[in-house]
Short mmCIF file of N, CA, C and O in Angstrom, two decimals:
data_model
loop_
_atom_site.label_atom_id
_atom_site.label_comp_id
_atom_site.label_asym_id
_atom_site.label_seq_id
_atom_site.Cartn_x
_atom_site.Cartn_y
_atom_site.Cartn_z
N UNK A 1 -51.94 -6.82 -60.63
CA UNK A 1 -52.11 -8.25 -60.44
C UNK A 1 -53.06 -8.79 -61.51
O UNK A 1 -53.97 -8.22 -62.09
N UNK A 2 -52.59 -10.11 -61.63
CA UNK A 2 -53.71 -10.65 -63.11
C UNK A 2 -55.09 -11.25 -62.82
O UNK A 2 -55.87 -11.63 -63.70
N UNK A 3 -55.33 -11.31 -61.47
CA UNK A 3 -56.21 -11.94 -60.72
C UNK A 3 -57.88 -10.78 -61.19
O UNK A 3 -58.91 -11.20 -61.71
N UNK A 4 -57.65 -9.64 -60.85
CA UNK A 4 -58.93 -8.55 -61.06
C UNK A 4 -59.42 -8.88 -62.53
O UNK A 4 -60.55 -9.19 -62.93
N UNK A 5 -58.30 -8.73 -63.15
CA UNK A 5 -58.20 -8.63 -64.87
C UNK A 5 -59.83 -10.14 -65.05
O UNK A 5 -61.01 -10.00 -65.36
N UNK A 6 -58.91 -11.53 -64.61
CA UNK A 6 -60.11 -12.20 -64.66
C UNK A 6 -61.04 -12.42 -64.32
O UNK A 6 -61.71 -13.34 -64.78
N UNK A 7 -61.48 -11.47 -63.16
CA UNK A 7 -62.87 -11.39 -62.72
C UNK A 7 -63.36 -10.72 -63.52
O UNK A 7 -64.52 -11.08 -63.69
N UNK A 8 -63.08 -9.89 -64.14
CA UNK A 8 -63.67 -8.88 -64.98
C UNK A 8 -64.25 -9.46 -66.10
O UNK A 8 -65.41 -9.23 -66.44
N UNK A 9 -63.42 -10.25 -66.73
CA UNK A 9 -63.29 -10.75 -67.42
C UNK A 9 -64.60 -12.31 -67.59
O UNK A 9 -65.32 -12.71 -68.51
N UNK A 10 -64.39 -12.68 -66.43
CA UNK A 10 -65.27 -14.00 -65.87
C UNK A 10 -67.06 -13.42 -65.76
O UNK A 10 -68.06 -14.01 -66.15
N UNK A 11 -66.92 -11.78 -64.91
CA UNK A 11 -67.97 -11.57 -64.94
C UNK A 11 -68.73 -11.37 -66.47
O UNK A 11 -69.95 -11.47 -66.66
N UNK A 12 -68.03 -11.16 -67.17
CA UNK A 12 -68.29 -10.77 -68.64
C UNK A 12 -68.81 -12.18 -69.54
O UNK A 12 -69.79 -12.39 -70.25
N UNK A 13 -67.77 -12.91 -69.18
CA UNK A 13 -68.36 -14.26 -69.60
C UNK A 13 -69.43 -14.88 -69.35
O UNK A 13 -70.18 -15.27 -70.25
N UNK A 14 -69.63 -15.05 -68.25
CA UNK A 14 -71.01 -15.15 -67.76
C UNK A 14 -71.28 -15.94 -66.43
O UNK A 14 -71.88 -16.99 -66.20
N UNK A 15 -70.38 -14.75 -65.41
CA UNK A 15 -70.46 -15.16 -63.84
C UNK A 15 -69.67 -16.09 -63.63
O UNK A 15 -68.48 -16.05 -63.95
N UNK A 16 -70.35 -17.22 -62.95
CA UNK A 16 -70.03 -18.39 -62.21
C UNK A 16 -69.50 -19.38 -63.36
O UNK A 16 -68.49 -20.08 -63.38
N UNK A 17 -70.49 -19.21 -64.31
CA UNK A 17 -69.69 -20.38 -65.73
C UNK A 17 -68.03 -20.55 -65.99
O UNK A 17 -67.37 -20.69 -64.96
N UNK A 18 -67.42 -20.56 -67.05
CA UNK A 18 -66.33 -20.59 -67.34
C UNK A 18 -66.10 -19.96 -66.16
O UNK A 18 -66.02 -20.57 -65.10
N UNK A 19 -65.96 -18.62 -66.28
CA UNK A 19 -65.35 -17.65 -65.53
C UNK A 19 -65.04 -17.84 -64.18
O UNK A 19 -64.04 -17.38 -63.65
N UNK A 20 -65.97 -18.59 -63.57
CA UNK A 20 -65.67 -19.17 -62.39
C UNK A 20 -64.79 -20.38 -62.04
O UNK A 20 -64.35 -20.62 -60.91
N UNK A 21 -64.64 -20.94 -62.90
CA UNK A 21 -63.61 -22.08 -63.25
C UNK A 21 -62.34 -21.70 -63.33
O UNK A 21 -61.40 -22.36 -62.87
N UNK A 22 -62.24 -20.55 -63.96
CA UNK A 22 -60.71 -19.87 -64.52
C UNK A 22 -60.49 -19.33 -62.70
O UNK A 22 -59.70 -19.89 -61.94
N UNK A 23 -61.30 -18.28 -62.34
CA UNK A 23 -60.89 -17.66 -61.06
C UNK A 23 -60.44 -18.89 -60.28
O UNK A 23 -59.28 -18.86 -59.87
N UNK A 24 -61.27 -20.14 -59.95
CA UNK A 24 -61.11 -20.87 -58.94
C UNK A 24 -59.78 -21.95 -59.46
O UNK A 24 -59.21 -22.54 -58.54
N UNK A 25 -59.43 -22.15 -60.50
CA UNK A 25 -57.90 -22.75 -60.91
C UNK A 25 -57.06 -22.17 -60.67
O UNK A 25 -56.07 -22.70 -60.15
N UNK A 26 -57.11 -20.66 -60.99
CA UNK A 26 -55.89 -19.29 -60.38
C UNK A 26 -56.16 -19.14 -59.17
O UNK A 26 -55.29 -18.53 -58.55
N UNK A 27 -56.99 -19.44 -58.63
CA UNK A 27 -56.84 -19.27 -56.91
C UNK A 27 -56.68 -20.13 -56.78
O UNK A 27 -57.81 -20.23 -56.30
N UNK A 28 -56.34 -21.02 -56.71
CA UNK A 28 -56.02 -22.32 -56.44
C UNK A 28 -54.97 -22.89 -56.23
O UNK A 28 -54.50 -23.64 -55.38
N UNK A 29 -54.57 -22.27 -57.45
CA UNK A 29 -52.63 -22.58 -57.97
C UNK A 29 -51.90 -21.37 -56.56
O UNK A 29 -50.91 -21.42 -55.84
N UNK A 30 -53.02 -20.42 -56.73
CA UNK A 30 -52.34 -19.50 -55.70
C UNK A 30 -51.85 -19.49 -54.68
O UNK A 30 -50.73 -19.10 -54.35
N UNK A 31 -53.02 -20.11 -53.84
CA UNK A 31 -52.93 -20.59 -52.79
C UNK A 31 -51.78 -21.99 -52.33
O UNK A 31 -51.30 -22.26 -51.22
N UNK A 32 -51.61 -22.66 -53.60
CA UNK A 32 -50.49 -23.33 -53.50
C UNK A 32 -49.35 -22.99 -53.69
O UNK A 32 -48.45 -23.60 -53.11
N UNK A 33 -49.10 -22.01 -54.47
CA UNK A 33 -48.00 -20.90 -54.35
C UNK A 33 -47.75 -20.38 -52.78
O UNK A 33 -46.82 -20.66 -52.02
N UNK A 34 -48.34 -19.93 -52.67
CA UNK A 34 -48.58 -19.05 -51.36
C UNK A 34 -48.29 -20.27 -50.22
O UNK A 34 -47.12 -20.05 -49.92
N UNK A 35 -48.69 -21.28 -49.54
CA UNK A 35 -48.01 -22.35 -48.87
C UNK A 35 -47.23 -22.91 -49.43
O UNK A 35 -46.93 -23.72 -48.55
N UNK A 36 -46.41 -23.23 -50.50
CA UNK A 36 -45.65 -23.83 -51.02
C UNK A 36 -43.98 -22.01 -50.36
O UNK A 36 -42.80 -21.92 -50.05
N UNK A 37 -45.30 -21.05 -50.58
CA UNK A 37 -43.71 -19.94 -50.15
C UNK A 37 -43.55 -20.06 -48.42
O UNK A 37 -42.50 -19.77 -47.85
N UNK A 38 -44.71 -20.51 -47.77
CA UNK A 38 -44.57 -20.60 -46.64
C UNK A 38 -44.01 -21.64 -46.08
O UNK A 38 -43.30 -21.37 -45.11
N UNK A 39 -44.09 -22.66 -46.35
CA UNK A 39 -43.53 -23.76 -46.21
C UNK A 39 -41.61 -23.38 -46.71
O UNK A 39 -40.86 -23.91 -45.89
N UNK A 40 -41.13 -22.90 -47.41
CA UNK A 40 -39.93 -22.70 -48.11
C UNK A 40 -39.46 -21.63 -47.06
O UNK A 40 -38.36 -22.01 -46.68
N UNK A 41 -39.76 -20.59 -46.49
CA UNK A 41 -39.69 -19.90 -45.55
C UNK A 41 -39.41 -20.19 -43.95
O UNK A 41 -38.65 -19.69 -43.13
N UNK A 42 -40.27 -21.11 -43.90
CA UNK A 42 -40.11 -21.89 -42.41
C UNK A 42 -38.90 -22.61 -42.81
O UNK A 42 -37.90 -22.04 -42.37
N UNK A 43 -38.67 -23.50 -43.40
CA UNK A 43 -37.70 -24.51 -43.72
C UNK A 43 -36.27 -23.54 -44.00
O UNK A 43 -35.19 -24.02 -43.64
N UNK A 44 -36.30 -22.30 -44.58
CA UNK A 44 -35.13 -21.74 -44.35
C UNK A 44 -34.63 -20.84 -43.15
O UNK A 44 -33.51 -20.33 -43.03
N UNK A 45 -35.80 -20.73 -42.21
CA UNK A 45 -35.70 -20.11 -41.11
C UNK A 45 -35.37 -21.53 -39.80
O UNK A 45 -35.28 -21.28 -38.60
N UNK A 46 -35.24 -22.87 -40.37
CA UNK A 46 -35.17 -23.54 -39.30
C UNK A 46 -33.48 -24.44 -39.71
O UNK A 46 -32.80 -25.08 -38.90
N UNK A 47 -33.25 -24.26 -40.81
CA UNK A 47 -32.05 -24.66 -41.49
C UNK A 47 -31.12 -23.89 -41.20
O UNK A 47 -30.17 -24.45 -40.65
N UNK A 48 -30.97 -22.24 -41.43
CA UNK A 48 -30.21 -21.25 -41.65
C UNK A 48 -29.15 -21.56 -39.93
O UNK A 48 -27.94 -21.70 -39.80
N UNK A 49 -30.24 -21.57 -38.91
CA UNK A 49 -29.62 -21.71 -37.85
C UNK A 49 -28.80 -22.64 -37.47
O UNK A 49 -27.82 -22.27 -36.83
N UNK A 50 -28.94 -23.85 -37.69
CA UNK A 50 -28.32 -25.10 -37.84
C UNK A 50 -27.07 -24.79 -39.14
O UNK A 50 -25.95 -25.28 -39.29
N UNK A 51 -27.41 -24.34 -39.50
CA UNK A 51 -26.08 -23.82 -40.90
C UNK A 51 -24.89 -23.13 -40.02
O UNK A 51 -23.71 -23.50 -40.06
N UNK A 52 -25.35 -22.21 -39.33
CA UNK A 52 -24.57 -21.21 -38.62
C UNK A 52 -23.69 -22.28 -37.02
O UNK A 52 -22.53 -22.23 -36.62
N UNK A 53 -24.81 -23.06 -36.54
CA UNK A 53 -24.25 -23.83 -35.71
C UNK A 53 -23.36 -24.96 -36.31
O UNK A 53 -22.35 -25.01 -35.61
N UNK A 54 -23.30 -25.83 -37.25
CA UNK A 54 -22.61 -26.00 -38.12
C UNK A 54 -21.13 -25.71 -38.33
O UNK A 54 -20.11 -26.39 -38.27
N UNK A 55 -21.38 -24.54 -38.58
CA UNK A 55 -20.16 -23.77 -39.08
C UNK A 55 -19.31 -23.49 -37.87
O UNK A 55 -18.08 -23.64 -37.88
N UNK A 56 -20.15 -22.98 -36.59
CA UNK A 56 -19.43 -23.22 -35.53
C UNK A 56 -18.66 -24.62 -35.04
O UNK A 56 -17.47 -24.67 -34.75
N UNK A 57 -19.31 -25.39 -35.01
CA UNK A 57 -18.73 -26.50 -34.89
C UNK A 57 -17.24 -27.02 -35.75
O UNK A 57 -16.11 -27.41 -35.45
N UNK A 58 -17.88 -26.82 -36.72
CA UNK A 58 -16.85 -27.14 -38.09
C UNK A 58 -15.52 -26.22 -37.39
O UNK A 58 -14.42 -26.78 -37.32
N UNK A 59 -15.63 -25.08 -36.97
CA UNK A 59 -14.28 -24.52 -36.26
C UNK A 59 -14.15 -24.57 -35.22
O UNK A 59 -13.23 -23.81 -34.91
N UNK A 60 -14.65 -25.20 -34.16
CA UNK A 60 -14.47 -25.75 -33.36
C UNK A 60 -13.57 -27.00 -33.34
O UNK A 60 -12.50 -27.11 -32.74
N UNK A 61 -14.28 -28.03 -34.20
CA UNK A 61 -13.06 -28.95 -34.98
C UNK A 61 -12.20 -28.69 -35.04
O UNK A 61 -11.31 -28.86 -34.21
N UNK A 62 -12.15 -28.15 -36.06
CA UNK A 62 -10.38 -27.79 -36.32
C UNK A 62 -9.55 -27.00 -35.34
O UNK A 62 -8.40 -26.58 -35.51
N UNK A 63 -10.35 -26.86 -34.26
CA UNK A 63 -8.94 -25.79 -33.07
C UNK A 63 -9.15 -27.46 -32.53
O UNK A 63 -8.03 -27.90 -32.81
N UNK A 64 -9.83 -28.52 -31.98
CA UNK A 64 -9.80 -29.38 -31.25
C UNK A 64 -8.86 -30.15 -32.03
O UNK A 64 -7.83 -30.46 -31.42
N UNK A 65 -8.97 -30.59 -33.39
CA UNK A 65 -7.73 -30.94 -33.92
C UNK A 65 -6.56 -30.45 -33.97
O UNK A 65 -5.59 -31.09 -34.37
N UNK A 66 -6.52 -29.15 -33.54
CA UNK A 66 -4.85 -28.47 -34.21
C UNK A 66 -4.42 -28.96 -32.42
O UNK A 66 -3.33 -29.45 -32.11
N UNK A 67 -5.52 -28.70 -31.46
CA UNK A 67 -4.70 -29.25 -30.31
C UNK A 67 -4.48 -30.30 -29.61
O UNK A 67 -4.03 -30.44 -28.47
N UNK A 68 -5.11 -31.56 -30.98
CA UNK A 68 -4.94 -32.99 -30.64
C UNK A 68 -3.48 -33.25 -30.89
O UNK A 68 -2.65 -33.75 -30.13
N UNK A 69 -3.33 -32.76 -32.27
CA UNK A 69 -1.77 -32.29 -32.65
C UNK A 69 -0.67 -32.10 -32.01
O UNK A 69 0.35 -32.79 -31.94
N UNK A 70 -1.10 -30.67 -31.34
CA UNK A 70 0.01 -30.43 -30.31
C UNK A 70 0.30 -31.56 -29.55
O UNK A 70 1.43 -32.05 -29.50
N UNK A 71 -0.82 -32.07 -28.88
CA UNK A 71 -0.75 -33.28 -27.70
C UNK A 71 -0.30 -34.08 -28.23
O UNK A 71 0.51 -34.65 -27.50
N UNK A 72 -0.39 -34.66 -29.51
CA UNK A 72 0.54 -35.71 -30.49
C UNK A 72 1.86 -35.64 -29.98
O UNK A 72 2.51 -36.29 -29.16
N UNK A 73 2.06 -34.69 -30.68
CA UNK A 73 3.35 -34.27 -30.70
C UNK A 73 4.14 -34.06 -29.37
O UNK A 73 5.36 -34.24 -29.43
N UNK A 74 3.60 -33.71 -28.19
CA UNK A 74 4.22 -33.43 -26.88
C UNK A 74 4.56 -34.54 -26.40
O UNK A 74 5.65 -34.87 -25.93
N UNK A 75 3.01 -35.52 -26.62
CA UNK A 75 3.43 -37.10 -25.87
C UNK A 75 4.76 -37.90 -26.61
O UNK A 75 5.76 -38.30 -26.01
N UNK A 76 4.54 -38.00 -27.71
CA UNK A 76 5.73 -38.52 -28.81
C UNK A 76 7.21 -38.11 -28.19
O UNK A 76 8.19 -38.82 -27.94
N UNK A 77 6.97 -36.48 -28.02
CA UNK A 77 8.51 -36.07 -27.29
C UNK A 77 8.73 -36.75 -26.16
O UNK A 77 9.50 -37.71 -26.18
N UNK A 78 8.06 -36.36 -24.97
CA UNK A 78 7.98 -37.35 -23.81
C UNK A 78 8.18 -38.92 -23.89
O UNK A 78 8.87 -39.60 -23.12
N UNK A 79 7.64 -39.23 -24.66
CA UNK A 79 7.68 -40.44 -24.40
C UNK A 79 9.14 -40.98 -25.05
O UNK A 79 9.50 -42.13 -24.79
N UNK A 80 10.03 -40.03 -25.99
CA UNK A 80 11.11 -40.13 -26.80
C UNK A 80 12.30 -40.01 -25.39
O UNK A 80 13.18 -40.73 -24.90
N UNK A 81 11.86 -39.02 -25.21
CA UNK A 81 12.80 -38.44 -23.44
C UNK A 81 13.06 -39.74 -22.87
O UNK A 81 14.10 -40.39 -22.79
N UNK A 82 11.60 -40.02 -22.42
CA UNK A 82 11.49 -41.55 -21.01
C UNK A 82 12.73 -42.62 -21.67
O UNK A 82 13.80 -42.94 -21.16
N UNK A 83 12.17 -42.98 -22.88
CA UNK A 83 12.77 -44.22 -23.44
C UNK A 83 14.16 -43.51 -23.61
O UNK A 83 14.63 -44.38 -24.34
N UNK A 84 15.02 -42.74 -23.52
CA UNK A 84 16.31 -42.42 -23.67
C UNK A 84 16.56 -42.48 -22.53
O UNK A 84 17.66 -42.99 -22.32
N UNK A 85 16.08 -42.21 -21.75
CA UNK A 85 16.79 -41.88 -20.05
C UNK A 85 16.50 -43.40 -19.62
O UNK A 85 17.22 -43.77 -18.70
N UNK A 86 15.72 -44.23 -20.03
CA UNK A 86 15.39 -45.76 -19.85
C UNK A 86 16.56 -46.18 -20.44
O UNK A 86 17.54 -45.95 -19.72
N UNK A 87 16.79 -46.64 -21.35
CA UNK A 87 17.91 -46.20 -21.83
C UNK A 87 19.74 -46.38 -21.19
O UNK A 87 20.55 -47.28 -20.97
N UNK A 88 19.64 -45.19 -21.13
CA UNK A 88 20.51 -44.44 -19.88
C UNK A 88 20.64 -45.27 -18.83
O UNK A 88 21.61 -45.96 -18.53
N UNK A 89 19.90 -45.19 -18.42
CA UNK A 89 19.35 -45.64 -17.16
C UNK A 89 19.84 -47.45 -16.83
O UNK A 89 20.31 -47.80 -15.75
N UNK A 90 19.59 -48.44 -18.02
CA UNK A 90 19.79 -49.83 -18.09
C UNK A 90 21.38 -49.45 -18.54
O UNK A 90 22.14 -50.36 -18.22
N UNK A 91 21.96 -48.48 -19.10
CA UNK A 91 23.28 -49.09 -19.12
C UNK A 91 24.30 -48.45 -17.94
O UNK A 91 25.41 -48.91 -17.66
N UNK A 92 23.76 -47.44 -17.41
CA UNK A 92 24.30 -47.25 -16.14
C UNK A 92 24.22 -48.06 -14.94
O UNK A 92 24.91 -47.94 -13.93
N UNK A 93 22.98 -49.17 -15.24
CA UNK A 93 22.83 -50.17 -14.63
C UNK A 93 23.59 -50.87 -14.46
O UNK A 93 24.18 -51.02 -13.39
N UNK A 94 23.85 -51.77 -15.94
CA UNK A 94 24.61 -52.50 -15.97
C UNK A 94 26.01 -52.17 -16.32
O UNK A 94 26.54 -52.89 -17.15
N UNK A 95 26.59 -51.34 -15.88
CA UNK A 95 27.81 -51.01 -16.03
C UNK A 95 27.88 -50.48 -14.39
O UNK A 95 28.77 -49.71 -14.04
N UNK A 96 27.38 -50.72 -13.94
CA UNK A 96 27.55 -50.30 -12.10
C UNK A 96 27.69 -51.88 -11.73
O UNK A 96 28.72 -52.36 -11.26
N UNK A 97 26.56 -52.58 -11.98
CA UNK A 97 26.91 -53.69 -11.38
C UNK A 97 27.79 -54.56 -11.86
O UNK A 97 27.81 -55.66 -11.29
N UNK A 98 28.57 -54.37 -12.82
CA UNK A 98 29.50 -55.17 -13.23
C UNK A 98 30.78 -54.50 -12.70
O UNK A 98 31.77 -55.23 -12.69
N UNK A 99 30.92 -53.33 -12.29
CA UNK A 99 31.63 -52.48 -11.53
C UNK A 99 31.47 -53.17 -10.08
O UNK A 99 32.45 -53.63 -9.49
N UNK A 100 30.53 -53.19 -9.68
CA UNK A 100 30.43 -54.28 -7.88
C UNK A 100 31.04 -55.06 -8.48
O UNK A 100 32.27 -55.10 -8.48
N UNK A 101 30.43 -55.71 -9.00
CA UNK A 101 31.25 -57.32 -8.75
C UNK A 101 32.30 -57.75 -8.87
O UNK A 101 32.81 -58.69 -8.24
N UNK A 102 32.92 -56.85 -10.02
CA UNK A 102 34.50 -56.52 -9.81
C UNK A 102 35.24 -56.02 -8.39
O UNK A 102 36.12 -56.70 -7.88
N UNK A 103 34.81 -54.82 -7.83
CA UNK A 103 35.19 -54.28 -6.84
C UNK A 103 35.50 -55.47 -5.46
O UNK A 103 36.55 -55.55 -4.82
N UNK A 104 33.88 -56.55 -5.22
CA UNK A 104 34.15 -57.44 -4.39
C UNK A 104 34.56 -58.73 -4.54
O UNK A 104 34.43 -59.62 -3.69
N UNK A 105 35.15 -58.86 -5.84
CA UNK A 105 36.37 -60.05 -6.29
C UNK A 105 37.41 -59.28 -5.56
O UNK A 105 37.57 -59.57 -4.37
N UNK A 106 38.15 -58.33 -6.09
CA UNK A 106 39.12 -57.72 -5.85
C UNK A 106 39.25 -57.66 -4.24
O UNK A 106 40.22 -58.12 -3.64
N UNK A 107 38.13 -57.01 -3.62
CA UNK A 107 38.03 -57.32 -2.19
C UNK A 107 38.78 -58.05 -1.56
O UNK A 107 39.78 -57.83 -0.87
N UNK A 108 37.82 -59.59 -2.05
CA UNK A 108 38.08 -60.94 -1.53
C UNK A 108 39.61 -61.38 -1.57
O UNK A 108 40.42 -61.73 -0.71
N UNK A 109 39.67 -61.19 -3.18
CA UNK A 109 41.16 -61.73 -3.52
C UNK A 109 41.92 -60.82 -2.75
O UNK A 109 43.07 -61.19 -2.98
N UNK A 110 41.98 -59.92 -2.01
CA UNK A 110 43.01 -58.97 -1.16
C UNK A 110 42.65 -59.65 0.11
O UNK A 110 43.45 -59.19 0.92
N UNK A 111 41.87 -60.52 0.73
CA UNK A 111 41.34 -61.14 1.84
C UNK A 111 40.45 -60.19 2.67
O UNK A 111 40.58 -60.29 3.89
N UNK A 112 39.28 -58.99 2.07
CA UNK A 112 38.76 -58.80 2.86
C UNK A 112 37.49 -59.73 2.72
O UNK A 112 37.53 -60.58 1.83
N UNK A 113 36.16 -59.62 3.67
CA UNK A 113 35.58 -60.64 3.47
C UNK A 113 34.34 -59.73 3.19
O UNK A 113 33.84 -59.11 4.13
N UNK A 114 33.94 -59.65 2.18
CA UNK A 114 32.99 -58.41 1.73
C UNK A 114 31.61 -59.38 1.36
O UNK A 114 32.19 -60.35 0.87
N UNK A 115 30.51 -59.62 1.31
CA UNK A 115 29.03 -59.93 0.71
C UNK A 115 28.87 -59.47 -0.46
O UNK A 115 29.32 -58.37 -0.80
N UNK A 116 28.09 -60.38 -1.38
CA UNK A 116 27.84 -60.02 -2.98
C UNK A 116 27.51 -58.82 -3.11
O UNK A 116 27.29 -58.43 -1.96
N UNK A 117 27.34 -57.91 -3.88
CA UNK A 117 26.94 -56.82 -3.76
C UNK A 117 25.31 -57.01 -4.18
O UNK A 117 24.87 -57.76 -5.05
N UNK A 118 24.48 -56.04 -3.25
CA UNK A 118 23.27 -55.99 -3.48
C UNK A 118 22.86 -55.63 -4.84
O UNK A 118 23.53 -54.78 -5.43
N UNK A 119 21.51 -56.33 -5.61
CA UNK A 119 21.05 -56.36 -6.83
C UNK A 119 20.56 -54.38 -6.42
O UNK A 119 20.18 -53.87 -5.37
N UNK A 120 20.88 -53.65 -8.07
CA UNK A 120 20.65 -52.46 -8.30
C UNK A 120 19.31 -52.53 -9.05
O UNK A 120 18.80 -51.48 -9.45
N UNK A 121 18.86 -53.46 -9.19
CA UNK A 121 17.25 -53.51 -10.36
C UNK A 121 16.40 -53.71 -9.43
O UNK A 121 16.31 -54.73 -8.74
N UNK A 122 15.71 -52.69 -9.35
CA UNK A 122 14.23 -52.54 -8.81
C UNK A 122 12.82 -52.61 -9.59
O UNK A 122 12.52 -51.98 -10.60
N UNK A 123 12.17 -53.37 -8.99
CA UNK A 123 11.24 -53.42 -9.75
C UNK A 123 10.14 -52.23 -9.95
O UNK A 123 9.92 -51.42 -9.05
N UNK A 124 9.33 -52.20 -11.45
CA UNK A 124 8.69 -50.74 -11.78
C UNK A 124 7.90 -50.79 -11.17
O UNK A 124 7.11 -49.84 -11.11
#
């Protein structure tokens, strides 16, 4: 270490004079070295963890996205289904009741005495 070297050195000079000036600037700087490593130490011991949680997260994300996705995609189908069978559904409607109303013309005009046919639309 270079630290002895200048005591030696300081004592030679003449004690406390210079020599004491030089020791107490190199200890000085040292000591700011030395909390400046401690300080850098804590700060990577309080970061590192948060890095790692982080990273968890970060893949966590992406499975919560890949299965927002899926759900995208499932509702989209479903909801593709509903609106086809809706669909379906309004023209079987209206092709039934235009089927009644035919049926109880025909009725009538044969002289039976039949009632309108009841409305097939229900409300949602």
């Amino acid at each position: 270490m270079i630290l002895p070297h200048f005591a030696e050195i300081a004592s030679g000079i003449g004690g406390t004079g210079v020599g004491g000036l030089i020791i107490g600037a190199f200890g000085h700087r040292k000591a700011k070295a030395d909390a400046a490593a401690v300080l850098t130490a804590t700060a990577m011991s309080l970061v590192e963890p948060l890095k790692e949680e982080i990273g968890d997260l970060t893949k966590q994300l992406g499975t919560v996205r890949g299965e927002l996705g899926t759900v995208r995609a499932e509702l989209s189908a479903h909801k593709g289904a509903t609106e086809r069978r809706e669909a379906a559904r309004q023209q079987a409607l209206s092709a039934h009741t235009e089927w009644d109303t035919q049926m109880a013309d025909r009725l009538r005009a044969a002289g039976v005495d039949v009632p309108e046919p009841p409305p097939l639309d229900v409300a949602s």
